[in-house]
CSV table of C-alpha atoms in Angstrom, one decimal:
chain,number,residue,atom,x,y,z
A,1,MET,CA,-26.9,-113.0,30.9
A,2,ARG,CA,-23.8,-113.7,28.7
A,3,PRO,CA,-20.7,-112.1,30.2
A,4,PRO,CA,-19.1,-109.4,28.1
A,5,LYS,CA,-16.3,-110.8,25.9
A,6,LYS,CA,-12.7,-109.7,26.4
A,7,PHE,CA,-10.8,-107.8,23.7
A,8,HIS,CA,-7.2,-107.9,22.6
A,9,GLU,CA,-4.9,-105.0,23.1
A,10,GLY,CA,-3.5,-105.2,19.6
A,11,THR,CA,-6.9,-105.1,18.0
A,12,SER,CA,-7.9,-102.1,20.0
A,13,ASN,CA,-4.9,-100.1,19.2
A,14,ARG,CA,-5.3,-100.8,15.5
A,15,LEU,CA,-9.0,-99.7,15.8
A,16,ALA,CA,-8.1,-96.5,17.5
A,17,ALA,CA,-5.4,-95.8,14.9
A,18,LEU,CA,-7.9,-96.3,12.1
A,19,LEU,CA,-10.5,-94.0,13.6
A,20,GLU,CA,-7.8,-91.3,14.0
A,21,GLN,CA,-6.9,-91.4,10.4
A,22,ALA,CA,-10.4,-91.6,8.9
A,23,VAL,CA,-10.6,-89.2,6.1
A,24,ASP,CA,-13.0,-90.5,3.4
A,25,LEU,CA,-15.6,-93.1,2.6
A,26,ALA,CA,-13.0,-95.8,2.1
A,27,GLU,CA,-11.5,-95.2,5.5
A,28,TYR,CA,-15.0,-95.1,7.0
A,29,ARG,CA,-15.7,-98.5,5.5
A,30,ARG,CA,-12.4,-99.8,6.9
A,31,ILE,CA,-13.4,-98.6,10.4
A,32,GLN,CA,-16.7,-100.6,10.0
A,33,SER,CA,-14.7,-103.7,8.9
A,34,VAL,CA,-12.5,-103.5,11.9
A,35,LEU,CA,-15.5,-103.0,14.1
A,36,MET,CA,-17.0,-106.2,12.6
A,37,ARG,CA,-13.9,-108.3,12.9
A,38,SER,CA,-13.4,-107.2,16.5
A,39,ARG,CA,-16.8,-108.4,17.6
A,40,ASN,CA,-15.3,-111.8,18.5
A,41,ASN,CA,-12.8,-110.0,20.9
A,42,MET,CA,-14.8,-107.3,22.4
A,43,ASP,CA,-18.4,-106.2,23.1
A,44,ALA,CA,-20.0,-103.0,21.9
A,45,ALA,CA,-19.3,-101.2,25.3
A,46,SER,CA,-15.6,-102.0,25.0
A,47,ILE,CA,-15.5,-100.6,21.5
A,48,ALA,CA,-17.3,-97.5,22.4
A,49,ALA,CA,-14.8,-96.9,25.4
A,50,LEU,CA,-11.9,-97.3,23.1
A,51,THR,CA,-13.1,-95.1,20.2
A,52,GLY,CA,-14.9,-92.4,22.1
A,53,LEU,CA,-18.1,-93.3,20.4
A,54,GLY,CA,-21.4,-94.1,22.0
A,55,VAL,CA,-22.6,-97.6,22.3
A,56,ASN,CA,-25.5,-96.9,20.1
A,57,THR,CA,-23.3,-95.5,17.6
A,58,VAL,CA,-21.2,-98.7,17.5
A,59,ARG,CA,-24.4,-100.8,17.1
A,60,ILE,CA,-25.5,-98.6,14.3
A,61,LEU,CA,-22.2,-99.0,12.4
A,62,HIS,CA,-22.6,-102.7,12.8
A,63,SER,CA,-26.3,-102.8,11.4
A,64,ARG,CA,-25.5,-100.4,8.7
A,65,PHE,CA,-22.5,-102.3,7.6
A,66,LEU,CA,-24.4,-105.5,7.3
A,67,ARG,CA,-27.0,-103.7,5.1
A,68,GLU,CA,-24.3,-102.2,2.8
A,69,GLY,CA,-22.6,-105.7,2.7
A,70,GLU,CA,-25.9,-107.3,1.5
A,71,ALA,CA,-26.6,-104.6,-1.1
A,72,CYS,CA,-22.9,-105.1,-2.4
A,73,LEU,CA,-23.3,-108.8,-2.6
A,74,LEU,CA,-26.6,-108.5,-4.5
A,75,SER,CA,-25.0,-106.0,-6.9
A,76,ARG,CA,-22.1,-108.3,-7.6
A,77,ARG,CA,-24.3,-111.4,-8.1
A,78,GLY,CA,-26.7,-109.4,-10.4
A,79,LYS,CA,-23.7,-108.4,-12.5
A,80,ARG,CA,-22.4,-112.0,-12.7
A,81,LYS,CA,-25.8,-113.2,-13.7
A,82,GLN,CA,-26.0,-110.6,-16.6
A,83,ASP,CA,-22.6,-111.8,-17.8
A,84,VAL,CA,-23.7,-115.3,-17.7
A,85,GLU,CA,-26.8,-114.7,-19.6
A,86,SER,CA,-25.0,-112.6,-22.3
A,87,GLN,CA,-22.7,-115.6,-23.0
A,88,PRO,CA,-23.7,-118.3,-25.4
A,89,LYS,CA,-25.3,-121.4,-23.7
A,90,SER,CA,-23.0,-124.3,-23.9
A,91,GLY,CA,-22.9,-126.9,-21.2
A,92,ALA,CA,-23.3,-126.1,-17.5
A,93,THR,CA,-23.1,-122.5,-16.4
A,94,ALA,CA,-21.7,-121.4,-13.2
A,95,LYS,CA,-24.4,-120.6,-10.7
A,96,ASP,CA,-24.3,-119.1,-7.2
A,97,GLU,CA,-26.3,-121.4,-5.0
A,98,ARG,CA,-26.3,-119.2,-1.9
A,99,SER,CA,-29.5,-117.2,-1.1
A,100,PRO,CA,-29.4,-113.5,-0.6
A,101,ALA,CA,-31.4,-114.0,2.5
A,102,ARG,CA,-28.5,-115.8,4.1
A,103,VAL,CA,-25.9,-112.9,3.8
A,104,GLU,CA,-25.4,-112.6,7.5
A,105,ALA,CA,-24.8,-116.4,7.8
A,106,LEU,CA,-22.0,-116.5,5.2
A,107,PRO,CA,-18.5,-117.6,6.5
A,108,PRO,CA,-16.6,-114.8,8.3
A,109,ASP,CA,-14.0,-114.7,5.5
A,110,ALA,CA,-16.5,-114.3,2.9
A,111,ASN,CA,-18.3,-111.6,4.8
A,112,GLU,CA,-15.0,-109.8,5.3
A,113,ASN,CA,-14.2,-109.9,1.7
A,114,ILE,CA,-17.5,-108.4,0.7
A,115,ARG,CA,-17.3,-105.7,3.3
A,116,THR,CA,-13.8,-104.6,2.6
A,117,GLY,CA,-13.8,-105.2,-1.2
A,118,PRO,CA,-13.2,-102.3,-3.7
A,119,GLU,CA,-16.9,-102.4,-4.7
A,120,CYS,CA,-18.0,-101.5,-1.2
A,121,ASN,CA,-15.3,-98.7,-0.6
A,122,LYS,CA,-16.7,-96.5,-3.3
A,123,THR,CA,-18.3,-93.2,-4.0
A,124,LYS,CA,-21.3,-93.2,-6.4
A,125,THR,CA,-21.3,-90.7,-9.4
A,126,THR,CA,-24.1,-89.6,-11.6
A,127,VAL,CA,-23.1,-92.2,-14.3
A,128,GLY,CA,-23.1,-95.1,-12.0
A,129,MET,CA,-19.4,-95.4,-11.7
A,130,THR,CA,-17.6,-96.0,-8.5
A,131,VAL,CA,-14.4,-94.3,-7.4
A,132,THR,CA,-12.4,-94.5,-4.2
A,133,LEU,CA,-9.4,-92.6,-2.9
A,134,ARG,CA,-7.1,-95.5,-3.9
A,135,ASP,CA,-8.5,-95.2,-7.4
A,136,VAL,CA,-7.4,-91.6,-7.5
A,137,ALA,CA,-4.1,-92.4,-6.0
A,138,ALA,CA,-3.5,-95.1,-8.7
A,139,ARG,CA,-4.3,-92.6,-11.4
A,140,ALA,CA,-2.1,-89.8,-10.0
A,141,GLY,CA,0.7,-92.1,-9.1
A,142,VAL,CA,0.7,-91.1,-5.3
A,143,SER,CA,-0.4,-92.7,-2.1
A,144,HIS,CA,-4.0,-92.5,-0.9
A,145,THR,CA,-2.8,-90.4,2.0
A,146,THR,CA,-1.4,-87.8,-0.3
A,147,VAL,CA,-4.6,-87.8,-2.2
A,148,SER,CA,-6.5,-87.2,1.0
A,149,LEU,CA,-4.2,-84.4,2.0
A,150,ALA,CA,-4.5,-82.8,-1.5
A,151,LEU,CA,-8.3,-82.9,-1.6
A,152,ARG,CA,-8.3,-81.1,1.7
A,153,ASN,CA,-5.8,-78.3,0.5
A,154,SER,CA,-3.1,-79.3,3.0
A,155,PRO,CA,-0.3,-76.8,3.3
A,156,THR,CA,2.1,-79.6,3.6
A,157,LEU,CA,1.8,-80.3,-0.2
A,158,PRO,CA,2.8,-77.9,-3.1
A,159,ALA,CA,-0.1,-76.2,-4.7
A,160,LYS,CA,0.8,-77.8,-8.1
A,161,THR,CA,0.5,-81.2,-6.5
A,162,CYS,CA,-2.8,-80.5,-5.1
A,163,ASP,CA,-4.2,-79.1,-8.3
A,164,ARG,CA,-2.9,-82.1,-10.3
A,165,ILE,CA,-4.5,-84.5,-7.9
A,166,ARG,CA,-7.8,-82.6,-7.9
A,167,ARG,CA,-8.0,-82.7,-11.6
A,168,HIS,CA,-7.5,-86.5,-11.6
A,169,ALA,CA,-10.2,-86.8,-8.9
A,170,GLU,CA,-12.7,-84.7,-11.0
A,171,ALA,CA,-11.8,-86.7,-14.2
A,172,LEU,CA,-12.7,-89.9,-12.3
A,173,GLY,CA,-15.8,-88.5,-10.7
A,174,TYR,CA,-14.7,-88.9,-7.1
A,175,ARG,CA,-17.1,-87.5,-4.4
A,176,PRO,CA,-16.2,-87.4,-0.8
A,177,ASP,CA,-18.5,-88.7,1.9
A,178,PRO,CA,-20.3,-85.9,3.8
A,179,ARG,CA,-20.9,-88.3,6.7
A,180,MET,CA,-17.1,-88.2,7.5
A,181,HIS,CA,-17.4,-84.7,8.9
A,182,GLU,CA,-20.1,-85.9,11.3
A,183,LEU,CA,-18.0,-88.8,12.4
A,184,MET,CA,-14.9,-86.8,13.1
A,185,ASP,CA,-16.9,-84.1,14.9
A,186,ALA,CA,-18.5,-86.8,17.1
A,187,MET,CA,-15.0,-88.2,17.9
A,188,ARG,CA,-13.6,-84.8,18.7
A,189,ALA,CA,-16.5,-84.0,21.0
A,190,ARG,CA,-16.1,-87.3,23.0
A,191,ARG,CA,-12.4,-87.3,23.5
A,192,ILE,CA,-11.7,-86.9,27.1
A,193,ASN,CA,-8.0,-87.4,27.7
A,194,ARG,CA,-7.0,-85.0,25.1
A,195,ARG,CA,-6.2,-81.2,25.1
A,196,PRO,CA,-8.8,-79.5,22.8
A,197,ASP,CA,-7.6,-77.5,19.7
A,198,THR,CA,-7.3,-73.8,20.2
A,199,LEU,CA,-8.7,-70.9,18.3
A,200,ALA,CA,-7.2,-67.5,18.7
A,201,TYR,CA,-9.3,-64.3,19.5
A,202,LEU,CA,-7.4,-61.2,18.5
A,203,ILE,CA,-8.0,-58.0,20.5
A,204,ALA,CA,-6.5,-54.6,19.4
A,205,TYR,CA,-7.9,-52.2,21.8
A,206,PRO,CA,-5.3,-49.9,23.5
A,207,ASP,CA,-6.2,-51.4,27.0
A,208,ARG,CA,-6.4,-55.1,27.6
A,209,GLU,CA,-9.7,-55.0,29.5
A,210,THR,CA,-11.5,-51.9,28.1
A,211,TRP,CA,-13.4,-53.9,25.4
A,212,LYS,CA,-15.1,-56.1,28.0
A,213,LYS,CA,-17.0,-53.0,29.2
A,214,ASP,CA,-18.6,-52.7,25.8
A,215,GLN,CA,-21.8,-54.8,25.8
A,216,SER,CA,-21.7,-55.6,22.0
A,217,LEU,CA,-18.1,-56.5,22.1
A,218,PHE,CA,-18.5,-58.7,25.1
A,219,ARG,CA,-21.6,-60.5,23.6
A,220,TYR,CA,-19.5,-61.2,20.4
A,221,TYR,CA,-16.9,-62.8,22.6
A,222,GLU,CA,-19.5,-64.8,24.6
A,223,GLY,CA,-21.0,-66.2,21.4
A,224,VAL,CA,-17.6,-67.1,19.9
A,225,ARG,CA,-16.4,-68.9,23.2
A,226,ALA,CA,-19.7,-70.8,23.6
A,227,GLN,CA,-19.7,-72.1,20.0
A,228,ALA,CA,-16.0,-72.9,20.0
A,229,ASN,CA,-16.5,-75.0,23.2
A,230,ALA,CA,-19.5,-76.7,21.6
A,231,CYS,CA,-17.5,-77.6,18.6
A,232,GLY,CA,-14.5,-79.1,20.7
A,233,TYR,CA,-12.2,-76.1,20.7
A,234,GLN,CA,-11.1,-73.8,23.4
A,235,LEU,CA,-10.7,-70.1,22.8
A,236,GLU,CA,-7.6,-68.0,23.8
A,237,ILE,CA,-7.4,-64.2,23.7
A,238,PHE,CA,-4.2,-62.6,22.2
A,239,TRP,CA,-3.7,-58.9,22.8
A,240,LEU,CA,-1.9,-57.0,20.0
A,241,TYR,CA,-0.5,-54.3,22.3
A,242,GLU,CA,1.5,-56.6,24.7
A,243,PRO,CA,4.9,-54.9,25.5
A,244,GLY,CA,7.3,-55.5,22.6
A,245,MET,CA,4.5,-57.1,20.4
A,246,THR,CA,4.3,-56.6,16.7
A,247,ASP,CA,2.0,-58.0,14.1
A,248,ARG,CA,4.5,-60.4,12.8
A,249,ARG,CA,5.7,-61.6,16.1
A,250,LEU,CA,2.0,-62.2,17.3
A,251,GLY,CA,1.5,-64.3,14.2
A,252,GLU,CA,4.6,-66.3,14.8
A,253,ILE,CA,3.5,-66.8,18.5
A,254,ILE,CA,0.2,-68.1,17.4
A,255,ARG,CA,1.7,-70.3,14.8
A,256,ASN,CA,4.2,-71.8,17.2
A,257,ARG,CA,1.3,-72.7,19.5
A,258,GLY,CA,-0.2,-75.0,16.8
A,259,ILE,CA,-3.1,-72.7,16.3
A,260,ASP,CA,-4.6,-72.7,12.8
A,261,GLY,CA,-7.7,-70.5,13.1
A,262,VAL,CA,-7.9,-66.8,14.2
A,263,ILE,CA,-10.9,-64.5,14.7
A,264,ILE,CA,-10.4,-60.7,14.7
A,265,ALA,CA,-12.5,-58.9,17.3
A,266,PRO,CA,-14.1,-55.5,16.3
A,267,LEU,CA,-11.5,-52.7,16.4
A,268,PRO,CA,-12.2,-49.3,18.3
A,269,ARG,CA,-12.6,-47.7,14.9
A,270,SER,CA,-12.2,-48.5,11.2
A,271,GLN,CA,-8.4,-48.6,10.8
A,272,LEU,CA,-5.5,-50.3,9.2
A,273,LEU,CA,-4.1,-52.9,11.6
A,274,PHE,CA,-2.4,-56.2,11.3
A,275,GLN,CA,-0.7,-55.2,8.1
A,276,ASP,CA,2.5,-57.5,8.7
A,277,PHE,CA,0.4,-60.3,10.2
A,278,PRO,CA,1.4,-63.6,8.4
A,279,TRP,CA,-2.0,-64.4,7.2
A,280,HIS,CA,-0.9,-67.2,4.9
A,281,TYR,CA,-0.5,-69.5,7.9
A,282,PHE,CA,-4.0,-69.2,9.2
A,283,SER,CA,-7.7,-69.5,8.4
A,284,ALA,CA,-9.0,-66.2,9.5
A,285,VAL,CA,-12.6,-64.5,10.1
A,286,GLU,CA,-13.3,-60.9,11.0
A,287,LEU,CA,-16.2,-59.8,13.2
A,288,GLY,CA,-17.8,-56.7,11.7
A,289,TYR,CA,-16.2,-54.3,9.1
A,290,SER,CA,-13.8,-52.3,11.3
A,291,LEU,CA,-10.6,-53.9,9.8
A,292,ALA,CA,-10.1,-51.7,6.7
A,293,LYS,CA,-7.6,-54.0,5.1
A,294,PRO,CA,-7.0,-56.7,4.3
A,295,ARG,CA,-10.5,-57.8,3.4
A,296,LEU,CA,-11.1,-61.2,5.1
A,297,CYS,CA,-14.1,-63.5,5.4
A,298,ARG,CA,-16.4,-62.0,8.0
A,299,ALA,CA,-19.5,-62.5,10.1
A,300,CYS,CA,-21.5,-59.4,10.7
A,301,HIS,CA,-24.9,-57.9,11.3
A,302,ASN,CA,-27.1,-57.0,8.4
A,303,HIS,CA,-27.1,-53.3,9.0
A,304,PHE,CA,-28.8,-52.2,5.8
A,305,LEU,CA,-31.8,-54.5,6.5
A,306,SER,CA,-32.0,-53.5,10.2
A,307,MET,CA,-32.1,-49.8,9.4
A,308,GLN,CA,-34.8,-50.4,6.7
A,309,ARG,CA,-36.7,-52.5,9.1
A,310,LEU,CA,-36.6,-49.9,11.8
A,311,VAL,CA,-37.7,-47.0,9.5
A,312,ASN,CA,-40.6,-49.1,8.1
A,313,ARG,CA,-41.8,-49.8,11.7
A,314,LEU,CA,-41.7,-46.2,12.6
A,315,HIS,CA,-43.5,-45.2,9.4
A,316,ALA,CA,-46.2,-47.8,10.2
A,317,ARG,CA,-46.8,-46.3,13.6
A,318,GLY,CA,-47.6,-43.0,11.9
A,319,TYR,CA,-44.3,-41.2,12.0
A,320,ARG,CA,-43.6,-39.1,9.0
A,321,ASN,CA,-40.8,-36.7,10.1
A,322,ILE,CA,-38.1,-39.3,10.8
A,323,GLY,CA,-34.5,-38.0,11.3
A,324,LEU,CA,-31.1,-39.8,11.5
A,325,ALA,CA,-28.3,-38.5,13.8
A,326,MET,CA,-25.1,-40.2,14.5
A,327,GLU,CA,-21.3,-39.6,14.6
A,328,GLU,CA,-19.6,-40.1,11.2
A,329,GLY,CA,-17.3,-42.8,12.7
A,330,GLN,CA,-20.2,-45.0,13.6
A,331,ASP,CA,-21.4,-44.9,10.0
A,332,THR,CA,-17.9,-45.3,8.5
A,333,ARG,CA,-17.1,-48.4,10.5
A,334,VAL,CA,-20.1,-50.2,8.8
A,335,LEU,CA,-19.2,-49.0,5.3
A,336,HIS,CA,-21.9,-46.3,5.4
A,337,LEU,CA,-24.6,-48.9,5.4
A,338,TRP,CA,-26.7,-46.9,8.0
A,339,ARG,CA,-26.9,-43.9,5.7
A,340,GLY,CA,-27.4,-45.9,2.6
A,341,ALA,CA,-30.4,-47.9,4.1
A,342,PHE,CA,-31.9,-44.7,5.6
A,343,SER,CA,-31.7,-42.8,2.3
A,344,ALA,CA,-33.3,-45.8,0.4
A,345,ALA,CA,-36.1,-46.0,2.9
A,346,ALA,CA,-36.8,-42.2,2.5
A,347,ASP,CA,-37.2,-42.5,-1.1
A,348,LEU,CA,-39.5,-45.6,-0.9
A,349,LEU,CA,-41.9,-44.7,1.8
A,350,PRO,CA,-44.9,-42.6,0.8
A,351,GLY,CA,-45.7,-39.3,2.7
A,352,LYS,CA,-42.3,-39.3,4.5
A,353,ARG,CA,-40.8,-35.8,4.7
A,354,ARG,CA,-37.0,-35.9,3.9
A,355,ILE,CA,-35.0,-34.5,6.8
A,356,PRO,CA,-31.3,-34.0,6.2
A,357,MET,CA,-29.1,-36.4,8.2
A,358,LEU,CA,-26.9,-35.1,11.0
A,359,VAL,CA,-23.6,-37.0,10.7
A,360,PRO,CA,-20.9,-34.8,12.2
A,361,GLU,CA,-17.2,-35.8,12.6
A,362,THR,CA,-17.3,-35.3,16.4
A,363,TRP,CA,-20.4,-35.2,18.6
A,364,LYS,CA,-21.4,-32.0,20.3
A,365,ARG,CA,-24.7,-31.6,22.0
A,366,GLU,CA,-25.1,-28.1,20.5
A,367,TYR,CA,-25.1,-29.7,17.0
A,368,LEU,CA,-28.0,-31.8,17.9
A,369,GLU,CA,-30.0,-29.1,19.6
A,370,ALA,CA,-29.6,-26.8,16.5
A,371,TRP,CA,-30.6,-29.6,14.1
A,372,LEU,CA,-33.7,-30.4,16.2
A,373,LYS,CA,-34.7,-26.8,16.3
A,374,LYS,CA,-34.4,-26.4,12.6
A,375,TYR,CA,-36.1,-29.6,11.3
A,376,ARG,CA,-38.3,-30.6,14.2
A,377,PRO,CA,-38.4,-34.4,13.7
A,378,ASP,CA,-41.1,-36.5,15.3
A,379,VAL,CA,-38.5,-39.3,16.0
A,380,VAL,CA,-34.7,-39.6,15.9
A,381,ILE,CA,-32.8,-42.8,15.0
A,382,SER,CA,-29.3,-43.0,16.3
A,383,VAL,CA,-26.4,-45.5,17.2
A,384,GLY,CA,-24.7,-45.3,20.5
A,385,MET,CA,-25.5,-43.7,23.9
A,386,GLU,CA,-25.1,-40.0,23.4
A,387,VAL,CA,-28.2,-39.0,21.6
A,388,CYS,CA,-30.3,-41.3,23.9
A,389,ARG,CA,-28.9,-39.6,27.0
A,390,TRP,CA,-29.3,-36.1,25.6
A,391,LEU,CA,-33.0,-36.6,24.5
A,392,ALA,CA,-33.7,-38.3,27.8
A,393,ALA,CA,-32.3,-35.3,29.7
A,394,ASP,CA,-34.3,-32.9,27.4
A,395,ARG,CA,-37.6,-34.8,27.9
A,396,ILE,CA,-37.6,-33.8,31.6
A,397,HIS,CA,-37.6,-30.0,30.8
A,398,LYS,CA,-39.0,-29.8,27.3
A,399,LYS,CA,-42.4,-31.2,26.2
A,400,ASP,CA,-41.7,-31.1,22.6
A,401,THR,CA,-38.7,-33.5,22.7
A,402,PRO,CA,-39.0,-36.0,19.8
A,403,ASP,CA,-39.2,-39.8,20.3
A,404,PHE,CA,-36.2,-41.9,20.1
A,405,ALA,CA,-35.3,-45.3,18.4
A,406,THR,CA,-31.8,-46.9,18.2
A,407,ALA,CA,-30.4,-49.1,15.5
A,408,ASP,CA,-28.2,-50.8,18.0
A,409,LEU,CA,-30.0,-51.7,21.2
A,410,LEU,CA,-27.9,-52.1,24.4
A,411,SER,CA,-29.0,-53.2,27.8
A,412,ALA,CA,-27.6,-49.8,29.2
A,413,MET,CA,-30.3,-48.0,27.1
A,414,GLY,CA,-33.0,-49.4,29.3
A,415,ASP,CA,-36.5,-49.7,27.9
A,416,THR,CA,-35.5,-48.2,24.6
A,417,THR,CA,-37.1,-49.0,21.2
A,418,GLY,CA,-34.7,-50.3,18.6
A,419,ILE,CA,-33.0,-53.2,16.9
A,420,ASP,CA,-31.3,-55.9,18.9
A,421,GLN,CA,-28.4,-56.9,16.6
A,422,ASN,CA,-28.0,-60.4,18.1
A,423,SER,CA,-24.3,-60.0,18.7
A,424,GLN,CA,-24.0,-63.3,20.3
A,425,GLN,CA,-25.3,-65.1,17.3
A,426,ILE,CA,-22.8,-63.2,15.2
A,427,GLY,CA,-20.1,-64.7,17.3
A,428,VAL,CA,-21.6,-68.1,16.7
A,429,ALA,CA,-21.7,-67.6,13.0
A,430,ALA,CA,-18.0,-66.5,13.0
A,431,VAL,CA,-17.0,-69.8,14.6
A,432,ASP,CA,-19.0,-71.9,12.2
A,433,LEU,CA,-17.5,-69.9,9.2
A,434,LEU,CA,-14.0,-70.3,10.6
A,435,ILE,CA,-14.4,-74.1,11.1
A,436,SER,CA,-15.5,-74.5,7.5
A,437,LEU,CA,-12.4,-72.6,6.3
A,438,MET,CA,-10.1,-74.8,8.5
A,439,ARG,CA,-11.7,-78.1,7.2
A,440,THR,CA,-10.8,-77.1,3.6
A,441,ASN,CA,-7.4,-75.6,4.6
A,442,ALA,CA,-8.4,-72.2,3.1
A,443,ARG,CA,-5.6,-70.0,4.5
A,444,GLY,CA,-4.5,-66.5,3.9
A,445,ILE,CA,-6.3,-63.5,2.4
A,446,PRO,CA,-9.2,-64.9,0.3
A,447,ALA,CA,-9.5,-63.8,-3.3
A,448,VAL,CA,-13.3,-63.7,-2.8
A,449,PRO,CA,-14.1,-63.2,0.9
A,450,ARG,CA,-17.2,-64.9,2.3
A,451,ILE,CA,-19.7,-62.8,4.3
A,452,VAL,CA,-22.2,-64.3,6.8
A,453,MET,CA,-24.9,-61.9,7.9
A,454,VAL,CA,-27.1,-62.2,11.0
A,455,GLU,CA,-30.5,-60.4,11.0
A,456,GLY,CA,-31.5,-58.2,14.0
A,457,GLU,CA,-34.9,-58.1,15.8
A,458,PHE,CA,-37.1,-55.1,16.4
A,459,VAL,CA,-37.8,-54.5,20.1
A,460,GLN,CA,-40.6,-52.2,21.2
A,461,GLY,CA,-39.7,-49.9,24.1
A,462,THR,CA,-41.2,-46.9,25.9
A,463,THR,CA,-39.3,-44.2,23.8
A,464,MET,CA,-41.8,-44.3,20.9
A,465,HIS,CA,-45.6,-44.7,20.7
A,466,VAL,CA,-46.9,-48.3,20.8
A,467,GLU,CA,-50.2,-47.5,19.1
A,468,LYS,CA,-50.5,-46.1,15.6
A,469,LEU,CA,-50.3,-42.2,15.6
A,470,THR,CA,-53.4,-40.2,14.5
A,471,PRO,CA,-54.0,-36.5,14.1
A,472,PHE,CA,-55.2,-36.5,17.7
A,473,ASN,CA,-52.0,-38.1,19.4
A,474,HIS,CA,-49.3,-37.1,16.9
A,475,PRO,CA,-46.4,-35.2,18.4
A,476,ALA,CA,-46.5,-32.6,15.6
A,477,ALA,CA,-50.2,-31.9,16.6
A,478,ALA,CA,-49.4,-31.6,20.2
A,479,ARG,CA,-46.6,-29.1,19.4
A,480,ALA,CA,-48.9,-27.1,17.2
A,481,VAL,CA,-51.4,-26.8,20.1
A,482,ARG,CA,-48.8,-25.5,22.4
């Protein structure tokens, strides 16, 4: 077996530097060319150890680069052949004697020229033209590094400069290489001797630890933390109500820590907070709808669809007298989507008796008992633990207690029928959305916020009938007999 070849320190440093600065297709090709030039000094395992890439990835880069070099050579030779054929025949014509099948056997200098030439460092457009970052830089009169920063909306450049360079790029037909994000993600995930970038998780509960006792809130956090770690970031919690803390001071602390992305956890209720927070420094994503202003990009549950799905399931089981009872604040924090979806379902489902919704400002058990006595629903839909507990207690003493289903299923409710909102997946979606904003340097309050919704799942429990109701087993029939 041939012993591994040694590598030169200077070459390895240059290789590592190029990998760190890779921003577009041209830089990606430069990485490949350095890898090819380095094969006389180091083996694939040594390159992998230096770059943080896998050995297989290094080998794939080698083989892919050879294929692209061959295609580039054939393209150039075909173009030269067309030029020669279009010229009048007079005397001897220049002819390339080398065979395309011998591309890999060309002299090292020739191979290097082919791989690193401007025709290989290109982006294809719909009209067949090729454009690189350096082409855009020459057109705009700036360096290719400035072009890269401008196309990523870097805050280090004036907005007018970014707009001008983007117009030049569009005029030339420049298109970025989507594979670069995959390469940079792989490099970030494989770095060992490096402190990971940090994302800020903002908490605005009056007590530092209270939110962890709420199952939904904690599942949001678990999803955010797991996805941040999977993407090469670490998550750090910042509490708004630290002694002497203000919105602006919190923002400055996060900025001075070098953190670019923040996630705002759900608030105790829908309210105005973070009004003096310096949003223009950060890419920001909100969990849910509880932050009244400003309107940020958000990841949330699809409340409207879940309520309609729950009502449809109850209707399919034979329930016709379906009631909705919840505290007004629970509906307000989701922009009244609960009530809107319930009303829409009541209008669309045939044979369903319309029961007025019970949505008081504050919960009292007397309100619920009076409402049940007056309208006698077969099943009650609610959010939160109060109605679930009250009906469970009544079921012990009263035989005509209606069935129950929740639009937000929590583990503390036991074997209850309802909708699992997939809170952990909402946290995952929030991190994915935030990273997409950070990659494009989309900072501040967006003119048009993006919303990513996660669907819930219906879970059958013991608080409603599993089989379809008939005149013989319907709760209303049982009450009539009694």
